[in-house]
Amino acid sequence: MLITCKPVKGACVKYSVLSSLRHRGKVLQIDAEREIVTLLGGNGDVIGNLSWDVVIDQVLAHRKGVVQNEVRAEPRISLIFTVRYTTPEGQQFESRAGGIGGGGLFIESHSPLPIGTKLAMEFSLPQNPEQWLPAKGTIAWVCPKADQYTFSPGMGVRFTEVEPRVRDQIHEVMKAIQVTSQAA
């Protein structure tokens, strides 16, 4: 069933999920202007949303015959550390991050910012909490509620600018943690 939703500028359409038994009653909202797909629960609450970039990556991954839960250029690890970030409007936040990789990080937030928001960030890794590492990124996806993939609500940030020395430090931490977990 096709339902048009209140368009911001005439670019939003909703599709009810009817044939999928696992997801019947949910709604896919397509916002062509913002290039975002949003999944709504049966009562209209936002379950999560993805940028078209992420959706396209998923389609291409399945087309190649590789079934993956996530499409990433680089691996990531679960790791708790502090991140400070600033929006283009100058709003400053400090939060906990729940994962990192060479391609980005996950910031825990009960009020995630919109997909596409550009952030200037600095974060301190547990191995050297006094050192703040700079990076810039863009919010690639949000999870407004905890789910089976993310234990906390928040936002996935894809790095757009990160110095090679910072990326090297991220990779060193990842290797150290992977070696430690394999030894256990």
PDB file of C-alpha atoms in Angstrom:
ATOM      1  CA  MET A   1       0.000   0.000   0.000  1.00  0.00           C
ATOM      2  CA  LEU A   2       1.357   3.415  -0.975  1.00  0.00           C
ATOM      3  CA  ILE A   3       0.730   6.296   1.410  1.00  0.00           C
ATOM      4  CA  THR A   4       2.078   9.753   0.800  1.00  0.00           C
ATOM      5  CA  CYS A   5       3.450  11.360   3.921  1.00  0.00           C
ATOM      6  CA  LYS A   6       3.635  15.006   4.806  1.00  0.00           C
ATOM      7  CA  PRO A   7       6.286  16.182   2.396  1.00  0.00           C
ATOM      8  CA  VAL A   8       8.869  18.671   3.529  1.00  0.00           C
ATOM      9  CA  LYS A   9       9.144  19.843  -0.074  1.00  0.00           C
ATOM     10  CA  GLY A  10       7.115  17.181  -1.867  1.00  0.00           C
ATOM     11  CA  ALA A  11       9.711  14.417  -1.633  1.00  0.00           C
ATOM     12  CA  CYS A  12       8.407  11.887   0.897  1.00  0.00           C
ATOM     13  CA  VAL A  13       6.541   8.600   0.274  1.00  0.00           C
ATOM     14  CA  LYS A  14       5.594   5.770   2.665  1.00  0.00           C
ATOM     15  CA  TYR A  15       5.241   2.087   1.777  1.00  0.00           C
ATOM     16  CA  SER A  16       3.538  -0.330   4.183  1.00  0.00           C
ATOM     17  CA  VAL A  17       5.271  -3.691   4.577  1.00  0.00           C
ATOM     18  CA  LEU A  18       2.640  -6.314   3.746  1.00  0.00           C
ATOM     19  CA  SER A  19       4.240  -9.530   2.495  1.00  0.00           C
ATOM     20  CA  SER A  20       7.194  -9.947   4.872  1.00  0.00           C
ATOM     21  CA  LEU A  21       5.966 -11.941   7.872  1.00  0.00           C
ATOM     22  CA  ARG A  22       8.816 -10.746  10.086  1.00  0.00           C
ATOM     23  CA  HIS A  23       8.192  -7.090   9.316  1.00  0.00           C
ATOM     24  CA  ARG A  24       4.476  -6.895   8.494  1.00  0.00           C
ATOM     25  CA  GLY A  25       2.984  -3.694   9.907  1.00  0.00           C
ATOM     26  CA  LYS A  26       6.165  -1.690   9.611  1.00  0.00           C
ATOM     27  CA  VAL A  27       6.476   1.162   7.125  1.00  0.00           C
ATOM     28  CA  LEU A  28       9.333   2.246   4.857  1.00  0.00           C
ATOM     29  CA  GLN A  29       9.449   6.001   4.429  1.00  0.00           C
ATOM     30  CA  ILE A  30      11.423   7.222   1.417  1.00  0.00           C
ATOM     31  CA  ASP A  31      12.612  10.827   1.562  1.00  0.00           C
ATOM     32  CA  ALA A  32      13.970  11.598  -1.902  1.00  0.00           C
ATOM     33  CA  GLU A  33      15.018  15.128  -1.042  1.00  0.00           C
ATOM     34  CA  ARG A  34      17.205  14.133   1.918  1.00  0.00           C
ATOM     35  CA  GLU A  35      18.079  10.747   0.316  1.00  0.00           C
ATOM     36  CA  ILE A  36      17.105   8.795   3.425  1.00  0.00           C
ATOM     37  CA  VAL A  37      15.119   5.602   3.977  1.00  0.00           C
ATOM     38  CA  THR A  38      13.410   5.453   7.390  1.00  0.00           C
ATOM     39  CA  LEU A  39      11.873   2.348   8.980  1.00  0.00           C
ATOM     40  CA  LEU A  40       8.786   3.108  11.080  1.00  0.00           C
ATOM     41  CA  GLY A  41       7.188   0.764  13.582  1.00  0.00           C
ATOM     42  CA  GLY A  42       3.510  -0.175  13.509  1.00  0.00           C
ATOM     43  CA  ASN A  43       2.660   2.771  15.735  1.00  0.00           C
ATOM     44  CA  GLY A  44       4.660   5.240  13.614  1.00  0.00           C
ATOM     45  CA  ASP A  45       7.745   5.421  15.842  1.00  0.00           C
ATOM     46  CA  VAL A  46      11.098   5.726  14.094  1.00  0.00           C
ATOM     47  CA  ILE A  47      13.052   2.469  14.357  1.00  0.00           C
ATOM     48  CA  GLY A  48      16.028   3.681  12.332  1.00  0.00           C
ATOM     49  CA  ASN A  49      17.137   5.222   9.079  1.00  0.00           C
ATOM     50  CA  LEU A  50      19.855   4.878   6.492  1.00  0.00           C
ATOM     51  CA  SER A  51      21.308   7.146   3.872  1.00  0.00           C
ATOM     52  CA  TRP A  52      20.869   6.068   0.274  1.00  0.00           C
ATOM     53  CA  ASP A  53      24.630   5.575   0.161  1.00  0.00           C
ATOM     54  CA  VAL A  54      24.385   2.798   2.766  1.00  0.00           C
ATOM     55  CA  VAL A  55      21.344   1.214   1.056  1.00  0.00           C
ATOM     56  CA  ILE A  56      23.138   1.193  -2.298  1.00  0.00           C
ATOM     57  CA  ASP A  57      26.230  -0.388  -0.692  1.00  0.00           C
ATOM     58  CA  GLN A  58      24.005  -3.163   0.731  1.00  0.00           C
ATOM     59  CA  VAL A  59      22.364  -3.835  -2.646  1.00  0.00           C
ATOM     60  CA  LEU A  60      25.738  -3.972  -4.393  1.00  0.00           C
ATOM     61  CA  ALA A  61      27.148  -6.307  -1.729  1.00  0.00           C
ATOM     62  CA  HIS A  62      24.271  -8.748  -2.236  1.00  0.00           C
ATOM     63  CA  ARG A  63      24.563  -8.466  -6.010  1.00  0.00           C
ATOM     64  CA  LYS A  64      28.113  -9.757  -5.763  1.00  0.00           C
ATOM     65  CA  GLY A  65      26.791 -12.822  -3.964  1.00  0.00           C
ATOM     66  CA  VAL A  66      28.392 -11.866  -0.679  1.00  0.00           C
ATOM     67  CA  VAL A  67      25.959 -11.814   2.191  1.00  0.00           C
ATOM     68  CA  GLN A  68      27.126  -9.346   4.786  1.00  0.00           C
ATOM     69  CA  ASN A  69      25.418  -7.727   7.740  1.00  0.00           C
ATOM     70  CA  GLU A  70      27.425  -4.571   7.184  1.00  0.00           C
ATOM     71  CA  VAL A  71      29.316  -3.061   4.296  1.00  0.00           C
ATOM     72  CA  ARG A  72      32.563  -1.517   5.496  1.00  0.00           C
ATOM     73  CA  ALA A  73      35.790  -0.655   3.775  1.00  0.00           C
ATOM     74  CA  GLU A  74      37.672  -1.351   7.017  1.00  0.00           C
ATOM     75  CA  PRO A  75      36.988  -3.560  10.052  1.00  0.00           C
ATOM     76  CA  ARG A  76      35.908  -2.099  13.361  1.00  0.00           C
ATOM     77  CA  ILE A  77      35.951  -3.117  17.003  1.00  0.00           C
ATOM     78  CA  SER A  78      33.694  -2.498  19.961  1.00  0.00           C
ATOM     79  CA  LEU A  79      35.480  -0.115  22.274  1.00  0.00           C
ATOM     80  CA  ILE A  80      34.221   2.399  24.819  1.00  0.00           C
ATOM     81  CA  PHE A  81      35.926   5.802  24.804  1.00  0.00           C
ATOM     82  CA  THR A  82      35.112   9.523  24.986  1.00  0.00           C
ATOM     83  CA  VAL A  83      34.389  11.653  21.937  1.00  0.00           C
ATOM     84  CA  ARG A  84      33.791  15.393  21.669  1.00  0.00           C
ATOM     85  CA  TYR A  85      32.131  16.738  18.558  1.00  0.00           C
ATOM     86  CA  THR A  86      31.009  20.047  17.090  1.00  0.00           C
ATOM     87  CA  THR A  87      28.299  20.626  14.469  1.00  0.00           C
ATOM     88  CA  PRO A  88      28.648  23.172  11.637  1.00  0.00           C
ATOM     89  CA  GLU A  89      26.371  25.478  13.682  1.00  0.00           C
ATOM     90  CA  GLY A  90      28.884  25.409  16.549  1.00  0.00           C
ATOM     91  CA  GLN A  91      26.938  23.138  18.917  1.00  0.00           C
ATOM     92  CA  GLN A  92      29.382  21.176  21.057  1.00  0.00           C
ATOM     93  CA  PHE A  93      28.744  17.771  22.594  1.00  0.00           C
ATOM     94  CA  GLU A  94      30.668  15.208  24.609  1.00  0.00           C
ATOM     95  CA  SER A  95      29.571  11.600  24.541  1.00  0.00           C
ATOM     96  CA  ARG A  96      30.642   8.017  24.758  1.00  0.00           C
ATOM     97  CA  ALA A  97      31.656   6.159  21.624  1.00  0.00           C
ATOM     98  CA  GLY A  98      30.903   2.452  21.389  1.00  0.00           C
ATOM     99  CA  GLY A  99      33.039   1.346  18.468  1.00  0.00           C
ATOM    100  CA  ILE A 100      35.723   2.455  16.055  1.00  0.00           C
ATOM    101  CA  GLY A 101      37.515   1.432  12.896  1.00  0.00           C
ATOM    102  CA  GLY A 102      39.697   3.068  10.292  1.00  0.00           C
ATOM    103  CA  GLY A 103      36.569   4.244   8.473  1.00  0.00           C
ATOM    104  CA  GLY A 104      34.640   5.815  11.331  1.00  0.00           C
ATOM    105  CA  LEU A 105      33.106   5.453  14.770  1.00  0.00           C
ATOM    106  CA  PHE A 106      29.774   5.029  16.554  1.00  0.00           C
ATOM    107  CA  ILE A 107      28.686   7.821  18.914  1.00  0.00           C
ATOM    108  CA  GLU A 108      26.116   6.914  21.553  1.00  0.00           C
ATOM    109  CA  SER A 109      23.297   9.475  21.756  1.00  0.00           C
ATOM    110  CA  HIS A 110      19.651   9.497  22.795  1.00  0.00           C
ATOM    111  CA  SER A 111      19.175  12.412  20.352  1.00  0.00           C
ATOM    112  CA  PRO A 112      21.164  11.480  17.237  1.00  0.00           C
ATOM    113  CA  LEU A 113      21.766  14.234  14.722  1.00  0.00           C
ATOM    114  CA  PRO A 114      20.424  13.908  11.158  1.00  0.00           C
ATOM    115  CA  ILE A 115      22.157  11.829   8.507  1.00  0.00           C
ATOM    116  CA  GLY A 116      24.517  13.992   6.484  1.00  0.00           C
ATOM    117  CA  THR A 117      25.460  16.268   9.401  1.00  0.00           C
ATOM    118  CA  LYS A 118      29.155  17.116   9.234  1.00  0.00           C
ATOM    119  CA  LEU A 119      31.106  16.920  12.489  1.00  0.00           C
ATOM    120  CA  ALA A 120      34.485  18.065  13.720  1.00  0.00           C
ATOM    121  CA  MET A 121      35.563  15.559  16.370  1.00  0.00           C
ATOM    122  CA  GLU A 122      38.264  14.686  18.794  1.00  0.00           C
ATOM    123  CA  PHE A 123      38.441  11.471  20.758  1.00  0.00           C
ATOM    124  CA  SER A 124      40.696   9.827  23.315  1.00  0.00           C
ATOM    125  CA  LEU A 125      41.394   6.123  23.123  1.00  0.00           C
ATOM    126  CA  PRO A 126      41.630   4.129  26.382  1.00  0.00           C
ATOM    127  CA  GLN A 127      45.322   3.295  25.856  1.00  0.00           C
ATOM    128  CA  ASN A 128      46.220   7.004  26.051  1.00  0.00           C
ATOM    129  CA  PRO A 129      43.243   8.946  27.527  1.00  0.00           C
ATOM    130  CA  GLU A 130      45.195  12.224  27.827  1.00  0.00           C
ATOM    131  CA  GLN A 131      45.788  12.410  24.062  1.00  0.00           C
ATOM    132  CA  TRP A 132      42.928  13.827  21.963  1.00  0.00           C
ATOM    133  CA  LEU A 133      42.919  12.708  18.331  1.00  0.00           C
ATOM    134  CA  PRO A 134      41.253  14.993  15.745  1.00  0.00           C
ATOM    135  CA  ALA A 135      39.046  13.891  12.847  1.00  0.00           C
ATOM    136  CA  LYS A 136      36.174  15.103  10.706  1.00  0.00           C
ATOM    137  CA  GLY A 137      33.225  13.033   9.631  1.00  0.00           C
ATOM    138  CA  THR A 138      29.672  12.841   8.351  1.00  0.00           C
ATOM    139  CA  ILE A 139      26.790  11.017   9.999  1.00  0.00           C
ATOM    140  CA  ALA A 140      26.112   8.037   7.713  1.00  0.00           C
ATOM    141  CA  TRP A 141      23.346   6.314   9.696  1.00  0.00           C
ATOM    142  CA  VAL A 142      21.388   6.679  12.918  1.00  0.00           C
ATOM    143  CA  CYS A 143      19.813   4.290  15.368  1.00  0.00           C
ATOM    144  CA  PRO A 144      17.301   6.195  17.534  1.00  0.00           C
ATOM    145  CA  LYS A 145      16.713   3.133  19.753  1.00  0.00           C
ATOM    146  CA  ALA A 146      18.908   0.317  20.984  1.00  0.00           C
ATOM    147  CA  ASP A 147      18.511  -2.792  18.833  1.00  0.00           C
ATOM    148  CA  GLN A 148      20.159  -6.171  18.261  1.00  0.00           C
ATOM    149  CA  TYR A 149      23.049  -4.538  16.373  1.00  0.00           C
ATOM    150  CA  THR A 150      23.739  -1.519  18.550  1.00  0.00           C
ATOM    151  CA  PHE A 151      23.211  -1.780  22.273  1.00  0.00           C
ATOM    152  CA  SER A 152      22.744   1.964  22.558  1.00  0.00           C
ATOM    153  CA  PRO A 153      20.973   4.524  20.427  1.00  0.00           C
ATOM    154  CA  GLY A 154      23.296   6.757  18.478  1.00  0.00           C
ATOM    155  CA  MET A 155      24.875   7.565  15.146  1.00  0.00           C
ATOM    156  CA  GLY A 156      27.462   6.022  12.867  1.00  0.00           C
ATOM    157  CA  VAL A 157      29.996   8.575  11.665  1.00  0.00           C
ATOM    158  CA  ARG A 158      32.061   7.982   8.528  1.00  0.00           C
ATOM    159  CA  PHE A 159      35.451   9.708   8.643  1.00  0.00           C
ATOM    160  CA  THR A 160      35.919  12.299   5.895  1.00  0.00           C
ATOM    161  CA  GLU A 161      39.237  13.675   7.163  1.00  0.00           C
ATOM    162  CA  VAL A 162      41.608  11.824   9.458  1.00  0.00           C
ATOM    163  CA  GLU A 163      45.355  12.253   9.596  1.00  0.00           C
ATOM    164  CA  PRO A 164      47.420   9.162   8.739  1.00  0.00           C
ATOM    165  CA  ARG A 165      48.992   9.179  12.221  1.00  0.00           C
ATOM    166  CA  VAL A 166      45.501   9.098  13.804  1.00  0.00           C
ATOM    167  CA  ARG A 167      44.373   6.262  11.529  1.00  0.00           C
ATOM    168  CA  ASP A 168      47.611   4.402  12.414  1.00  0.00           C
ATOM    169  CA  GLN A 169      46.832   4.786  16.135  1.00  0.00           C
ATOM    170  CA  ILE A 170      43.311   3.447  15.568  1.00  0.00           C
ATOM    171  CA  HIS A 171      44.737   0.432  13.723  1.00  0.00           C
ATOM    172  CA  GLU A 172      47.302  -0.171  16.502  1.00  0.00           C
ATOM    173  CA  VAL A 173      44.552  -0.204  19.146  1.00  0.00           C
ATOM    174  CA  MET A 174      42.462  -2.533  17.007  1.00  0.00           C
ATOM    175  CA  LYS A 175      45.358  -4.965  16.550  1.00  0.00           C
ATOM    176  CA  ALA A 176      46.181  -4.920  20.271  1.00  0.00           C
ATOM    177  CA  ILE A 177      42.590  -5.671  21.223  1.00  0.00           C
ATOM    178  CA  GLN A 178      42.240  -8.392  18.576  1.00  0.00           C
ATOM    179  CA  VAL A 179      45.451 -10.088  19.767  1.00  0.00           C
ATOM    180  CA  THR A 180      44.282  -9.881  23.395  1.00  0.00           C
ATOM    181  CA  SER A 181      40.848 -11.348  22.584  1.00  0.00           C
ATOM    182  CA  GLN A 182      42.380 -14.176  20.501  1.00  0.00           C
ATOM    183  CA  ALA A 183      44.707 -15.082  23.370  1.00  0.00           C
ATOM    184  CA  ALA A 184      41.830 -15.295  25.843  1.00  0.00           C
TER     185      ALA A 184
END
